[in-house]
Amino acid sequence: MAGQAILGETALKPAKASETESAGESVEALVVQHTQMVFRIAYSILRNLYDAEDAAQECFLRILKSRDRLRQVRNTKTWVARIAWTAALDHRRGRSLVTGATGLEDAAGDGVLAVLADPALAADERLAEAEMQQLLERLIAGLPEDLRLPLQLSTVQELNSAEIAEVMSIPAESVRTRLLRARRLIKEKMAVVLEVNRHD
């Protein structure tokens, strides 16, 4: 998903670099740099490809409207992540929750496809890696939302505890506690599944 495709060329023209933007960073540059992060944050909340695309577009429209504040932003990644988070939550409130997968959805992005496409691995190794990745993605998707979302922000978006706290508007200590609980649950569930498979 190209950054410019989200907003379109026309919408980005007024957002070219200006004196009000810190370090010459434009809204267009933010779109290009953070499109994937924004989409994955939106998807982690909405669990639906099309809703996530809508929320990502709304996020960048909000950034476009707030571009005059860019020079005051200390950490643009966290700022964009926070707007993406809020846009996705607002989008979820505005629609009925959709259950079930469409076949176009993937719990953690393109991890399985990336493993399958890795030419450095032999075919059997690629299959084993893909199966393990799918298992991990299912386990993460099965976590309670209050544990799943910070874990995804940590592992997929590579945000630290302080950044996650700012995005989610919760204390950093709560983030660390949730991450510990999430990782412990994943480890326990993974051990059970592997033990069952070993005896099959």
XYZ file of N, CA and C in Angstrom:
600
model
N 0.870 -1.188 0.000
C 0.000 0.000 0.000
C 0.901 1.230 0.000
N 0.917 1.947 -1.083
C 1.766 3.112 -1.201
C 1.220 4.252 -0.362
N 2.132 5.030 0.207
C 1.704 6.123 1.077
C 0.830 7.124 0.381
N 1.221 7.531 -0.840
C 0.448 8.544 -1.531
C -0.925 8.044 -1.935
N -1.050 6.717 -2.127
C -2.343 6.174 -2.550
C -3.402 6.363 -1.482
N -2.995 6.462 -0.227
C -3.973 6.597 0.852
C -4.709 7.923 0.752
N -3.980 8.983 0.526
C -4.610 10.296 0.484
C -4.833 10.797 -0.934
N -4.001 10.359 -1.853
C -4.100 10.868 -3.211
C -3.231 12.096 -3.387
N -2.772 12.310 -4.604
C -1.847 13.406 -4.905
C -2.449 14.764 -4.576
N -3.733 14.946 -4.880
C -4.361 16.250 -4.670
C -4.380 16.634 -3.202
N -4.728 15.683 -2.354
C -4.830 15.975 -0.923
C -3.476 16.308 -0.319
N -2.405 15.768 -0.917
C -1.085 15.979 -0.350
C -0.459 17.298 -0.775
N -0.910 17.894 -1.877
C -0.279 19.115 -2.378
C -0.220 20.231 -1.347
N -1.279 20.481 -0.588
C -1.183 21.550 0.411
C -0.267 21.174 1.568
N 0.115 19.900 1.642
C 0.870 19.436 2.803
C 2.357 19.349 2.535
N 2.856 19.967 1.461
C 4.281 19.953 1.176
C 5.029 20.680 2.292
N 6.331 20.418 2.364
C 7.126 21.002 3.443
C 6.957 22.511 3.489
N 6.834 23.025 4.702
C 6.667 24.453 4.889
C 7.462 24.879 6.104
N 7.477 26.180 6.374
C 8.248 26.689 7.504
C 7.703 26.199 8.829
N 6.425 25.806 8.859
C 5.833 25.379 10.124
C 6.148 23.931 10.446
N 6.800 23.206 9.553
C 7.062 21.794 9.790
C 8.489 21.593 10.289
N 8.623 20.820 11.365
C 9.919 20.640 12.009
C 10.870 19.862 11.115
N 12.108 20.338 11.072
C 13.202 19.684 10.354
C 12.833 19.388 8.910
N 12.022 20.234 8.320
C 11.656 20.071 6.912
C 10.796 18.843 6.654
N 10.250 18.258 7.700
C 9.453 17.043 7.528
C 8.050 17.410 7.099
N 7.592 16.866 5.998
C 6.273 17.193 5.480
C 5.275 16.097 5.822
N 4.017 16.414 5.656
C 2.972 15.411 5.855
C 3.163 14.275 4.858
N 3.562 14.626 3.643
C 3.803 13.593 2.635
C 4.880 12.624 3.111
N 5.941 13.151 3.693
C 7.013 12.299 4.207
C 6.499 11.400 5.327
N 5.626 11.939 6.182
C 5.050 11.138 7.259
C 4.210 9.995 6.708
N 3.444 10.287 5.665
C 2.619 9.244 5.043
C 3.506 8.127 4.520
N 4.546 8.500 3.767
C 5.443 7.502 3.185
C 6.140 6.700 4.271
N 6.602 7.385 5.312
C 7.379 6.735 6.359
C 6.544 5.838 7.264
N 5.294 6.229 7.535
C 4.533 5.543 8.578
C 3.283 4.813 8.086
N 3.093 4.689 6.779
C 1.891 4.031 6.257
C 1.717 2.626 6.812
N 2.778 1.833 6.774
C 2.670 0.443 7.235
C 2.343 0.379 8.724
N 3.008 1.207 9.524
C 2.739 1.223 10.955
C 1.288 1.600 11.237
N 0.811 2.644 10.562
C -0.566 3.110 10.762
C -1.558 2.006 10.403
N -1.338 1.354 9.268
C -2.257 0.294 8.850
C -2.260 -0.853 9.857
N -1.083 -1.245 10.322
C -1.025 -2.381 11.245
C -1.653 -2.055 12.599
N -1.473 -0.827 13.057
C -2.143 -0.420 14.300
C -3.652 -0.478 14.111
N -4.119 0.069 12.998
C -5.560 0.062 12.723
C -6.079 -1.369 12.610
N -5.313 -2.211 11.934
C -5.764 -3.601 11.771
C -5.763 -4.351 13.099
N -4.785 -4.072 13.951
C -4.726 -4.773 15.240
C -5.958 -4.489 16.084
N -6.569 -3.334 15.880
C -7.782 -2.969 16.621
C -9.037 -3.433 15.897
N -9.084 -3.245 14.593
C -10.324 -3.462 13.837
C -10.468 -4.879 13.300
N -9.334 -5.572 13.090
C -9.347 -6.983 12.649
C -10.065 -7.172 11.319
N -10.067 -6.156 10.492
C -10.734 -6.231 9.195
C -9.949 -5.361 8.224
N -9.611 -5.932 7.076
C -8.750 -5.250 6.108
C -9.323 -3.919 5.649
N -10.593 -3.920 5.258
C -11.193 -2.712 4.688
C -11.402 -1.628 5.746
N -11.809 -2.032 6.941
C -11.955 -1.065 8.030
C -10.606 -0.456 8.394
N -9.558 -1.286 8.368
C -8.226 -0.786 8.691
C -7.762 0.234 7.652
N -8.059 -0.019 6.387
C -7.709 0.938 5.330
C -8.455 2.260 5.528
N -9.729 2.167 5.883
C -10.519 3.383 6.137
C -9.943 4.170 7.309
N -9.593 3.450 8.374
C -9.051 4.115 9.559
C -7.680 4.735 9.265
N -6.872 4.055 8.438
C -5.566 4.601 8.062
C -5.739 5.896 7.273
N -6.704 5.898 6.374
C -6.961 7.117 5.604
C -7.425 8.246 6.530
N -8.294 7.918 7.469
C -8.769 8.923 8.426
C -7.609 9.455 9.269
N -6.696 8.571 9.652
C -5.530 8.984 10.420
C -4.724 10.041 9.665
N -4.442 9.787 8.397
C -3.623 10.729 7.637
C -4.373 12.017 7.319
N -5.690 11.942 7.215
C -6.465 13.173 7.059
C -6.380 14.022 8.325
N -6.390 13.363 9.482
C -6.254 14.098 10.751
C -4.862 14.730 10.867
N -3.853 13.996 10.404
C -2.493 14.543 10.410
C -2.413 15.754 9.489
N -3.056 15.644 8.337
C -3.076 16.753 7.383
C -3.685 18.001 8.015
N -4.777 17.812 8.758
C -5.440 18.945 9.415
C -4.598 19.517 10.559
N -3.713 18.669 11.135
C -2.907 19.099 12.286
C -1.472 19.429 11.898
N -1.200 19.600 10.605
C 0.188 19.753 10.162
C 0.889 20.968 10.767
N 0.136 21.983 11.169
C 0.758 23.166 11.767
C 1.376 22.861 13.125
N 0.987 21.735 13.733
C 1.529 21.359 15.047
C 2.821 20.552 14.935
N 3.211 20.191 13.710
C 4.352 19.291 13.530
C 5.639 19.795 14.178
N 5.875 21.092 14.131
C 7.131 21.618 14.676
C 7.200 21.466 16.191
N 6.053 21.261 16.847
C 6.025 21.091 18.298
C 6.118 19.622 18.717
N 6.086 18.719 17.735
C 6.081 17.286 18.036
C 7.504 16.811 18.303
N 7.728 16.190 19.458
C 9.062 15.682 19.806
C 9.345 14.356 19.122
N 8.374 13.470 19.080
C 8.565 12.140 18.510
C 7.441 11.904 17.497
N 7.749 12.072 16.223
C 6.693 11.973 15.202
C 6.117 10.563 15.110
N 6.936 9.544 15.331
C 6.439 8.168 15.252
C 5.354 7.929 16.302
N 5.625 8.341 17.532
C 4.641 8.168 18.602
C 3.407 9.022 18.346
N 3.613 10.233 17.855
C 2.501 11.127 17.544
C 1.591 10.524 16.484
N 2.187 9.996 15.421
C 1.406 9.355 14.349
C 0.720 8.107 14.873
N 1.440 7.318 15.676
C 0.851 6.092 16.237
C -0.356 6.415 17.102
N -0.258 7.487 17.890
C -1.375 7.890 18.749
C -2.592 8.294 17.915
N -2.359 9.034 16.833
C -3.473 9.436 15.961
C -4.081 8.205 15.291
N -3.230 7.268 14.872
C -3.733 6.029 14.250
C -4.580 5.236 15.239
N -4.110 5.157 16.461
C -4.814 4.444 17.531
C -6.200 5.054 17.752
N -6.242 6.382 17.880
C -7.504 7.080 18.133
C -8.452 6.948 16.947
N -7.920 7.072 15.732
C -8.757 6.954 14.525
C -9.372 5.558 14.439
N -8.585 4.533 14.763
C -9.101 3.162 14.707
C -10.167 2.926 15.776
N -9.927 3.425 16.989
C -10.931 3.273 18.050
C -12.222 4.013 17.690
N -12.087 5.214 17.121
C -13.268 5.968 16.693
C -14.018 5.224 15.596
N -13.259 4.621 14.689
C -13.884 3.862 13.594
C -14.636 2.654 14.149
N -14.033 1.995 15.147
C -14.680 0.824 15.734
C -15.966 1.208 16.451
N -15.937 2.355 17.113
C -17.155 2.812 17.797
C -18.260 3.127 16.796
N -17.873 3.508 15.601
C -18.847 3.937 14.598
C -19.424 2.809 13.771
N -19.049 1.600 14.030
C -19.592 0.482 13.261
C -19.859 -0.714 14.168
N -20.649 -1.640 13.700
C -20.876 -2.878 14.439
C -19.665 -3.770 14.238
N -19.255 -4.486 15.294
C -18.111 -5.378 15.171
C -18.437 -6.510 14.202
N -17.514 -6.764 13.287
C -17.688 -7.826 12.302
C -16.914 -9.041 12.785
N -17.564 -10.202 12.820
C -16.880 -11.412 13.266
C -16.607 -12.319 12.090
N -15.585 -13.159 12.243
C -15.219 -14.093 11.184
C -14.188 -13.499 10.250
N -13.363 -14.371 9.674
C -12.313 -13.938 8.748
C -12.832 -13.944 7.329
N -12.243 -13.107 6.480
C -12.648 -13.026 5.089
C -11.704 -13.768 4.172
N -10.574 -14.215 4.719
C -9.562 -14.829 3.875
C -8.550 -13.808 3.397
N -8.889 -12.526 3.526
C -7.967 -11.462 3.148
C -7.232 -10.930 4.361
N -7.613 -11.444 5.534
C -7.073 -10.922 6.774
C -5.935 -11.807 7.268
N -5.038 -11.203 8.019
C -3.909 -11.920 8.583
C -3.646 -11.332 9.959
N -3.602 -12.162 10.973
C -3.558 -11.676 12.348
C -2.376 -10.770 12.649
N -1.251 -10.959 11.991
C -0.079 -10.145 12.328
C 0.608 -9.592 11.091
N -0.145 -9.310 10.068
C 0.455 -8.718 8.875
C 0.899 -9.781 7.907
N 2.076 -9.589 7.280
C 2.522 -10.480 6.230
C 3.642 -11.404 6.682
N 3.661 -11.759 7.967
C 4.742 -12.576 8.498
C 4.888 -13.917 7.822
N 3.782 -14.644 7.608
C 3.845 -15.965 7.006
C 4.338 -15.868 5.574
N 3.816 -14.902 4.819
C 4.234 -14.738 3.433
C 5.713 -14.395 3.343
N 6.195 -13.601 4.282
C 7.604 -13.228 4.286
C 8.484 -14.445 4.511
N 8.056 -15.338 5.403
C 8.828 -16.550 5.664
C 8.833 -17.446 4.441
N 7.660 -17.630 3.818
C 7.563 -18.494 2.645
C 8.391 -17.969 1.482
N 8.545 -16.650 1.407
C 9.262 -16.057 0.288
C 10.770 -16.012 0.509
N 11.250 -16.385 1.692
C 12.668 -16.284 1.999
C 13.446 -17.355 1.239
N 14.260 -16.971 0.240
C 14.965 -17.964 -0.576
C 16.117 -18.617 0.165
N 16.526 -18.076 1.300
C 17.653 -18.639 2.047
C 17.270 -19.933 2.760
N 15.980 -20.200 2.913
C 15.530 -21.397 3.615
C 15.153 -22.489 2.622
N 15.452 -23.743 2.984
C 15.007 -24.878 2.178
C 13.497 -24.984 2.286
N 12.882 -25.716 1.334
C 11.422 -25.797 1.278
C 10.832 -26.323 2.574
N 11.423 -27.381 3.149
C 10.871 -27.938 4.382
C 11.072 -26.976 5.564
N 12.204 -26.250 5.548
C 12.428 -25.262 6.607
C 11.442 -24.102 6.485
N 11.165 -23.681 5.247
C 10.201 -22.591 5.031
C 8.822 -23.004 5.527
N 8.438 -24.252 5.250
C 7.131 -24.734 5.686
C 7.055 -24.784 7.205
N 8.119 -25.298 7.844
C 8.140 -25.372 9.316
C 8.087 -23.972 9.922
N 8.866 -23.041 9.355
C 8.860 -21.657 9.842
C 7.477 -21.032 9.674
N 6.856 -21.290 8.512
C 5.536 -20.718 8.240
C 4.496 -21.268 9.203
N 4.573 -22.568 9.482
C 3.622 -23.180 10.415
C 3.807 -22.614 11.819
N 5.071 -22.434 12.236
C 5.333 -21.865 13.554
C 4.847 -20.415 13.625
N 5.067 -19.668 12.533
C 4.615 -18.274 12.481
C 3.094 -18.207 12.568
N 2.409 -19.096 11.840
C 0.940 -19.125 11.879
C 0.440 -19.453 13.278
N 1.096 -20.409 13.929
C 0.719 -20.775 15.292
C 0.887 -19.575 16.221
N 2.019 -18.897 16.111
C 2.278 -17.733 16.948
C 1.242 -16.637 16.704
N 0.915 -16.415 15.442
C -0.075 -15.391 15.099
C -1.451 -15.741 15.661
N -1.815 -17.027 15.610
C -3.106 -17.455 16.179
C -3.127 -17.264 17.687
N -2.015 -17.599 18.334
C -1.938 -17.430 19.791
C -2.028 -15.958 20.179
N -1.349 -15.099 19.439
C -1.416 -13.663 19.718
C -2.830 -13.150 19.475
N -3.436 -13.573 18.371
C -4.795 -13.130 18.045
C -5.793 -13.583 19.106
N -5.489 -14.687 19.796
C -6.391 -15.212 20.819
C -6.234 -14.578 22.189
N -5.259 -13.691 22.339
C -5.077 -13.026 23.627
C -6.210 -12.028 23.883
N -6.520 -11.750 25.138
C -7.466 -10.660 25.432
C -6.928 -9.353 24.853
N -7.824 -8.482 24.438
C -7.407 -7.264 23.744
C -6.433 -6.415 24.561
N -6.640 -6.358 25.884
C -5.770 -5.502 26.697
C -4.339 -6.023 26.746
N -4.136 -7.304 26.408
C -2.790 -7.867 26.318
C -2.295 -7.905 24.867
N -3.209 -8.196 23.945
C -2.835 -8.330 22.531
C -2.337 -7.010 21.940
N -3.046 -5.928 22.215
C -2.704 -4.657 21.573
C -1.327 -4.136 21.983
N -0.990 -4.093 23.281
C 0.365 -3.650 23.614
C 1.451 -4.573 23.077
N 1.174 -5.889 23.033
C 2.158 -6.831 22.494
C 2.401 -6.561 21.018
N 1.328 -6.290 20.268
C 1.487 -5.998 18.850
C 2.208 -4.669 18.636
N 1.915 -3.691 19.460
C 2.623 -2.413 19.349
C 4.109 -2.596 19.654
N 4.414 -3.499 20.573
C 5.797 -3.741 20.954
C 6.544 -4.545 19.897
N 5.944 -5.640 19.433
C 6.660 -6.551 18.537
C 6.596 -6.128 17.073
N 5.418 -5.707 16.617
C 5.265 -5.351 15.203
C 5.720 -3.925 14.944
N 5.303 -3.002 15.794
C 5.645 -1.589 15.579
C 6.953 -1.188 16.259
N 7.491 -2.077 17.114
C 8.753 -1.840 17.804
C 8.732 -0.552 18.634
N 7.589 -0.319 19.284
C 7.488 0.814 20.201
C 7.950 0.357 21.580
N 8.596 1.262 22.326
C 8.992 0.898 23.682
C 7.836 1.151 24.649
N 8.027 0.794 25.914
C 6.943 0.887 26.897
C 6.411 2.304 27.042
N 7.318 3.280 27.060
C 6.890 4.678 27.210
C 6.056 5.125 26.009
N 6.467 4.715 24.809
C 5.728 5.081 23.602
C 4.357 4.411 23.569
N 4.317 3.135 23.953
C 3.038 2.419 24.002
C 2.115 3.071 25.025
N 2.672 3.454 26.156
C 1.877 4.126 27.199
C 1.259 5.403 26.657
N 2.035 6.153 25.878
C 1.524 7.395 25.313
C 0.433 7.125 24.281
N 0.651 6.099 23.457
C -0.343 5.758 22.436
C -1.647 5.302 23.074
N -1.545 4.431 24.089
C -2.728 3.833 24.698
C -3.304 4.659 25.849
N -2.600 5.727 26.247
C -3.030 6.572 27.365
C -3.175 5.779 28.665
N -2.163 4.956 28.935
C -2.111 4.216 30.193
C -0.699 4.379 30.766
N -0.503 4.122 32.060
C 0.839 4.267 32.643
C 1.834 3.267 32.035
N 3.097 3.678 31.964
C 4.137 2.810 31.406
C 4.267 1.520 32.212
N 4.065 1.605 33.524
C 4.139 0.402 34.359
C 3.050 -0.596 33.975
N 1.869 -0.094 33.623
C 0.782 -0.978 33.173
C 1.154 -1.651 31.864
N 1.816 -0.913 30.990
C 2.269 -1.490 29.719
C 3.235 -2.634 29.990
N 4.222 -2.402 30.852
C 5.206 -3.437 31.143
C 4.554 -4.671 31.759
N 3.585 -4.448 32.648
C 2.873 -5.568 33.262
C 2.102 -6.363 32.217
N 1.414 -5.655 31.322
C 0.638 -6.333 30.276
C 1.538 -7.099 29.314
N 2.679 -6.517 28.978
C 3.610 -7.202 28.075
C 4.143 -8.478 28.718
N 4.467 -8.408 30.009
C 4.945 -9.599 30.722
C 3.874 -10.683 30.744
N 2.639 -10.290 31.055
C 1.533 -11.259 31.086
C 1.282 -11.857 29.711
N 1.309 -11.020 28.677
C 1.056 -11.492 27.308
C 2.122 -12.493 26.887
N 3.376 -12.153 27.137
C 4.474 -13.047 26.724
C 4.448 -14.352 27.513
N 4.084 -14.270 28.802
C 3.991 -15.483 29.606
C 2.867 -16.389 29.092
N 1.719 -15.791 28.771
C 0.601 -16.578 28.235
C 0.953 -17.240 26.909
N 1.609 -16.476 26.024
C 2.011 -17.030 24.730
C 2.970 -18.197 24.922
N 3.922 -18.020 25.825
C 4.903 -19.073 26.092
C 4.223 -20.323 26.633
N 3.286 -20.146 27.559
C 2.573 -21.295 28.147
C 1.732 -22.011 27.094
N 1.004 -21.229 26.279
C 0.157 -21.839 25.244
C 0.992 -22.533 24.182
N 2.119 -21.919 23.816
C 3.002 -22.524 22.831
C 3.544 -23.859 23.343
N 3.921 -23.907 24.620
C 4.451 -25.136 25.207
C 3.407 -26.242 25.177
N 2.147 -25.900 25.477
C 1.068 -26.893 25.460
C 0.857 -27.435 24.056
N 0.799 -26.532 23.078
C 0.570 -26.965 21.685
C 1.698 -27.833 21.196
N 2.927 -27.455 21.461
C 4.074 -28.238 21.010
C 4.118 -29.602 21.682
N 3.730 -29.640 22.962
C 3.704 -30.917 23.684
C 2.653 -31.846 23.095
N 1.496 -31.312 22.775
C 0.418 -32.104 22.165
C 0.877 -32.622 20.814
N 1.489 -31.759 20.002
C 1.949 -32.164 18.667
C 3.045 -33.228 18.748
N 3.857 -33.159 19.792
C 4.954 -34.112 19.936
C 4.441 -35.519 20.195
N 3.266 -35.613 20.826
C 2.700 -36.920 21.155
C 1.748 -37.438 20.081
N 1.450 -36.620 19.077
C 0.551 -37.065 17.999
C 1.275 -38.003 17.032
